[in-house]
Amino acid sequence: MALKYLHTMVRVKDLEASMAFYELLGLQQTRRSDNEKGRFSLIFMAPPGQEECPVELTYNWDGDDGLPSDSRHFGHLAYRVENIYETCQKLMDAGVTINRPPRDGHMAFVRSPDNISIELLQEGDSLPPQEPWASMENTGHW
């Protein structure tokens, strides 16, 4: 099972202040995605020359009542996988709960034994939806 580290996500309450803080640390914006439908922005920031190790700042346009509680800041670790279905099956066979199944052939979430949320993303294009994943409901939260 080949893995590649993608990013660490943190939720932010004040996007400008957070970006200024990470810039002060020496990180630079490497990409940005504003999602009108979901009403959120994703800003990826990394040290110069280390664009492969970004922090993803997730900003919800309508606010986040959970912030600034420490439990809401850290979001998840993310890894790209060669085959999301095979990876999820291997994890499930080992007793890991698939909190957000890869119904779309692209994304799944699981939790570590320490309750750290892990995002798994399909390398390249999404795989065609297939069972049992396409019909599987979410379990818990991620």
PDB file of C-alpha atoms in Angstrom:
ATOM      1  CA  MET A   1       0.000   0.000   0.000  1.00  0.00           C
ATOM      2  CA  ALA A   2       1.829   3.129  -1.212  1.00  0.00           C
ATOM      3  CA  LEU A   3       1.137   6.395   0.629  1.00  0.00           C
ATOM      4  CA  LYS A   4       2.156   9.967  -0.051  1.00  0.00           C
ATOM      5  CA  TYR A   5       1.793  12.726   2.548  1.00  0.00           C
ATOM      6  CA  LEU A   6      -0.432  15.530   1.263  1.00  0.00           C
ATOM      7  CA  HIS A   7      -1.175  18.124   3.951  1.00  0.00           C
ATOM      8  CA  THR A   8      -2.305  18.903   7.479  1.00  0.00           C
ATOM      9  CA  MET A   9      -5.562  20.846   7.796  1.00  0.00           C
ATOM     10  CA  VAL A  10      -6.418  23.355  10.509  1.00  0.00           C
ATOM     11  CA  ARG A  11      -9.627  25.356  10.856  1.00  0.00           C
ATOM     12  CA  VAL A  12      -9.226  29.091  11.268  1.00  0.00           C
ATOM     13  CA  LYS A  13     -11.619  31.709  12.614  1.00  0.00           C
ATOM     14  CA  ASP A  14      -9.993  34.854  11.175  1.00  0.00           C
ATOM     15  CA  LEU A  15      -8.488  34.058   7.785  1.00  0.00           C
ATOM     16  CA  GLU A  16      -6.456  37.248   7.356  1.00  0.00           C
ATOM     17  CA  ALA A  17      -4.970  37.063  10.858  1.00  0.00           C
ATOM     18  CA  SER A  18      -4.135  33.374  10.403  1.00  0.00           C
ATOM     19  CA  MET A  19      -2.514  33.911   7.014  1.00  0.00           C
ATOM     20  CA  ALA A  20      -0.479  36.794   8.452  1.00  0.00           C
ATOM     21  CA  PHE A  21       0.696  34.548  11.305  1.00  0.00           C
ATOM     22  CA  TYR A  22       1.829  31.753   8.955  1.00  0.00           C
ATOM     23  CA  GLU A  23       3.486  34.318   6.678  1.00  0.00           C
ATOM     24  CA  LEU A  24       5.301  35.649   9.728  1.00  0.00           C
ATOM     25  CA  LEU A  25       6.591  32.123  10.293  1.00  0.00           C
ATOM     26  CA  GLY A  26       7.891  32.118   6.712  1.00  0.00           C
ATOM     27  CA  LEU A  27       5.152  30.188   4.928  1.00  0.00           C
ATOM     28  CA  GLN A  28       3.787  31.380   1.599  1.00  0.00           C
ATOM     29  CA  GLN A  29       0.460  30.749  -0.094  1.00  0.00           C
ATOM     30  CA  THR A  30       0.933  28.032  -2.707  1.00  0.00           C
ATOM     31  CA  ARG A  31      -2.688  27.647  -3.817  1.00  0.00           C
ATOM     32  CA  ARG A  32      -6.200  28.676  -2.892  1.00  0.00           C
ATOM     33  CA  SER A  33      -9.662  27.302  -3.519  1.00  0.00           C
ATOM     34  CA  ASP A  34     -12.830  29.279  -2.773  1.00  0.00           C
ATOM     35  CA  ASN A  35     -15.962  27.119  -2.780  1.00  0.00           C
ATOM     36  CA  GLU A  36     -19.066  29.265  -3.279  1.00  0.00           C
ATOM     37  CA  LYS A  37     -21.498  26.353  -2.894  1.00  0.00           C
ATOM     38  CA  GLY A  38     -19.903  25.028   0.298  1.00  0.00           C
ATOM     39  CA  ARG A  39     -19.141  28.566   1.538  1.00  0.00           C
ATOM     40  CA  PHE A  40     -15.559  27.858   2.515  1.00  0.00           C
ATOM     41  CA  SER A  41     -12.012  28.662   1.415  1.00  0.00           C
ATOM     42  CA  LEU A  42      -8.972  26.412   1.459  1.00  0.00           C
ATOM     43  CA  ILE A  43      -5.614  28.172   1.534  1.00  0.00           C
ATOM     44  CA  PHE A  44      -2.477  26.058   1.275  1.00  0.00           C
ATOM     45  CA  MET A  45       0.679  27.563   2.759  1.00  0.00           C
ATOM     46  CA  ALA A  46       4.166  26.086   2.810  1.00  0.00           C
ATOM     47  CA  PRO A  47       7.758  27.127   3.384  1.00  0.00           C
ATOM     48  CA  PRO A  48       9.578  28.209   0.211  1.00  0.00           C
ATOM     49  CA  GLY A  49      10.996  25.154  -1.527  1.00  0.00           C
ATOM     50  CA  GLN A  50       8.777  22.801   0.501  1.00  0.00           C
ATOM     51  CA  GLU A  51       5.509  23.131  -1.378  1.00  0.00           C
ATOM     52  CA  GLU A  52       4.955  19.386  -0.907  1.00  0.00           C
ATOM     53  CA  CYS A  53       4.468  19.946   2.872  1.00  0.00           C
ATOM     54  CA  PRO A  54       1.627  22.464   3.160  1.00  0.00           C
ATOM     55  CA  VAL A  55      -0.682  23.472   5.938  1.00  0.00           C
ATOM     56  CA  GLU A  56      -4.261  23.758   4.681  1.00  0.00           C
ATOM     57  CA  LEU A  57      -6.121  26.627   6.332  1.00  0.00           C
ATOM     58  CA  THR A  58      -9.866  25.929   6.191  1.00  0.00           C
ATOM     59  CA  TYR A  59     -12.032  29.002   6.596  1.00  0.00           C
ATOM     60  CA  ASN A  60     -15.832  28.680   6.837  1.00  0.00           C
ATOM     61  CA  TRP A  61     -17.379  31.880   5.486  1.00  0.00           C
ATOM     62  CA  ASP A  62     -20.335  31.753   7.871  1.00  0.00           C
ATOM     63  CA  GLY A  63     -18.135  31.242  10.909  1.00  0.00           C
ATOM     64  CA  ASP A  64     -17.518  28.207  13.068  1.00  0.00           C
ATOM     65  CA  ASP A  65     -19.079  28.242  16.523  1.00  0.00           C
ATOM     66  CA  GLY A  66     -16.583  25.586  17.656  1.00  0.00           C
ATOM     67  CA  LEU A  67     -13.684  28.023  17.351  1.00  0.00           C
ATOM     68  CA  PRO A  68     -11.564  29.021  19.161  1.00  0.00           C
ATOM     69  CA  SER A  69     -11.998  25.792  21.141  1.00  0.00           C
ATOM     70  CA  ASP A  70      -8.804  23.765  20.815  1.00  0.00           C
ATOM     71  CA  SER A  71     -10.786  20.689  19.818  1.00  0.00           C
ATOM     72  CA  ARG A  72     -11.962  22.326  16.570  1.00  0.00           C
ATOM     73  CA  HIS A  73      -8.692  23.741  15.277  1.00  0.00           C
ATOM     74  CA  PHE A  74      -6.951  20.595  14.114  1.00  0.00           C
ATOM     75  CA  GLY A  75      -8.721  18.996  11.211  1.00  0.00           C
ATOM     76  CA  HIS A  76      -6.973  15.993   9.705  1.00  0.00           C
ATOM     77  CA  LEU A  77      -3.937  14.463   8.075  1.00  0.00           C
ATOM     78  CA  ALA A  78      -4.344  13.653   4.394  1.00  0.00           C
ATOM     79  CA  TYR A  79      -2.736  10.952   2.277  1.00  0.00           C
ATOM     80  CA  ARG A  80      -3.028  10.048  -1.388  1.00  0.00           C
ATOM     81  CA  VAL A  81      -3.534   6.338  -2.068  1.00  0.00           C
ATOM     82  CA  GLU A  82      -3.171   4.259  -5.231  1.00  0.00           C
ATOM     83  CA  ASN A  83      -6.579   2.579  -4.864  1.00  0.00           C
ATOM     84  CA  ILE A  84      -9.007   3.999  -2.324  1.00  0.00           C
ATOM     85  CA  TYR A  85     -11.249   0.928  -2.352  1.00  0.00           C
ATOM     86  CA  GLU A  86      -8.383  -1.497  -1.705  1.00  0.00           C
ATOM     87  CA  THR A  87      -6.980   0.759   1.020  1.00  0.00           C
ATOM     88  CA  CYS A  88     -10.343   1.081   2.782  1.00  0.00           C
ATOM     89  CA  GLN A  89     -10.949  -2.667   2.511  1.00  0.00           C
ATOM     90  CA  LYS A  90      -7.532  -3.408   4.030  1.00  0.00           C
ATOM     91  CA  LEU A  91      -8.250  -1.007   6.891  1.00  0.00           C
ATOM     92  CA  MET A  92     -11.756  -2.377   7.430  1.00  0.00           C
ATOM     93  CA  ASP A  93     -10.431  -5.951   7.424  1.00  0.00           C
ATOM     94  CA  ALA A  94      -8.053  -4.872  10.208  1.00  0.00           C
ATOM     95  CA  GLY A  95     -10.957  -3.567  12.292  1.00  0.00           C
ATOM     96  CA  VAL A  96     -10.743   0.120  11.376  1.00  0.00           C
ATOM     97  CA  THR A  97     -14.087   1.909  11.076  1.00  0.00           C
ATOM     98  CA  ILE A  98     -14.532   3.758   7.788  1.00  0.00           C
ATOM     99  CA  ASN A  99     -16.168   6.935   9.111  1.00  0.00           C
ATOM    100  CA  ARG A 100     -16.787   8.454   5.691  1.00  0.00           C
ATOM    101  CA  PRO A 101     -16.764   5.720   3.042  1.00  0.00           C
ATOM    102  CA  PRO A 102     -15.404   6.443  -0.464  1.00  0.00           C
ATOM    103  CA  ARG A 103     -18.866   6.568  -2.052  1.00  0.00           C
ATOM    104  CA  ASP A 104     -17.527   8.891  -4.743  1.00  0.00           C
ATOM    105  CA  GLY A 105     -14.443   6.766  -5.494  1.00  0.00           C
ATOM    106  CA  HIS A 106     -12.334   9.699  -4.411  1.00  0.00           C
ATOM    107  CA  MET A 107     -12.376  10.471  -0.678  1.00  0.00           C
ATOM    108  CA  ALA A 108     -12.703   8.610   2.609  1.00  0.00           C
ATOM    109  CA  PHE A 109     -12.089   9.403   6.273  1.00  0.00           C
ATOM    110  CA  VAL A 110     -10.953   7.136   9.097  1.00  0.00           C
ATOM    111  CA  ARG A 111      -9.702   7.846  12.620  1.00  0.00           C
ATOM    112  CA  SER A 112      -6.497   6.780  14.288  1.00  0.00           C
ATOM    113  CA  PRO A 113      -6.553   4.987  17.647  1.00  0.00           C
ATOM    114  CA  ASP A 114      -5.880   8.421  19.166  1.00  0.00           C
ATOM    115  CA  ASN A 115      -8.969   9.831  17.391  1.00  0.00           C
ATOM    116  CA  ILE A 116      -6.965  11.764  14.787  1.00  0.00           C
ATOM    117  CA  SER A 117      -8.955  12.172  11.592  1.00  0.00           C
ATOM    118  CA  ILE A 118      -7.204  10.825   8.472  1.00  0.00           C
ATOM    119  CA  GLU A 119      -8.356  11.754   4.979  1.00  0.00           C
ATOM    120  CA  LEU A 120      -7.623   9.309   2.164  1.00  0.00           C
ATOM    121  CA  LEU A 121      -7.728  10.652  -1.384  1.00  0.00           C
ATOM    122  CA  GLN A 122      -7.638   8.626  -4.583  1.00  0.00           C
ATOM    123  CA  GLU A 123      -4.583   9.283  -6.739  1.00  0.00           C
ATOM    124  CA  GLY A 124      -5.588  10.706 -10.130  1.00  0.00           C
ATOM    125  CA  ASP A 125      -9.201  10.563 -11.260  1.00  0.00           C
ATOM    126  CA  SER A 126     -11.927   9.218  -9.013  1.00  0.00           C
ATOM    127  CA  LEU A 127     -12.639   5.519  -9.367  1.00  0.00           C
ATOM    128  CA  PRO A 128     -16.112   4.562 -10.601  1.00  0.00           C
ATOM    129  CA  PRO A 129     -18.551   4.140  -7.683  1.00  0.00           C
ATOM    130  CA  GLN A 130     -18.813   0.535  -6.540  1.00  0.00           C
ATOM    131  CA  GLU A 131     -20.421  -1.490  -3.795  1.00  0.00           C
ATOM    132  CA  PRO A 132     -20.330  -1.858  -0.898  1.00  0.00           C
ATOM    133  CA  TRP A 133     -18.900   1.663  -0.719  1.00  0.00           C
ATOM    134  CA  ALA A 134     -21.525   3.443  -2.848  1.00  0.00           C
ATOM    135  CA  SER A 135     -24.323   2.472  -0.419  1.00  0.00           C
ATOM    136  CA  MET A 136     -22.375   2.656   2.833  1.00  0.00           C
ATOM    137  CA  GLU A 137     -23.496   5.263   5.353  1.00  0.00           C
ATOM    138  CA  ASN A 138     -21.221   7.463   7.429  1.00  0.00           C
ATOM    139  CA  THR A 139     -20.271   6.130  10.860  1.00  0.00           C
ATOM    140  CA  GLY A 140     -19.575   8.580  13.660  1.00  0.00           C
ATOM    141  CA  HIS A 141     -17.798  11.720  12.537  1.00  0.00           C
ATOM    142  CA  TRP A 142     -14.508  12.551  10.933  1.00  0.00           C
TER     143      TRP A 142
END
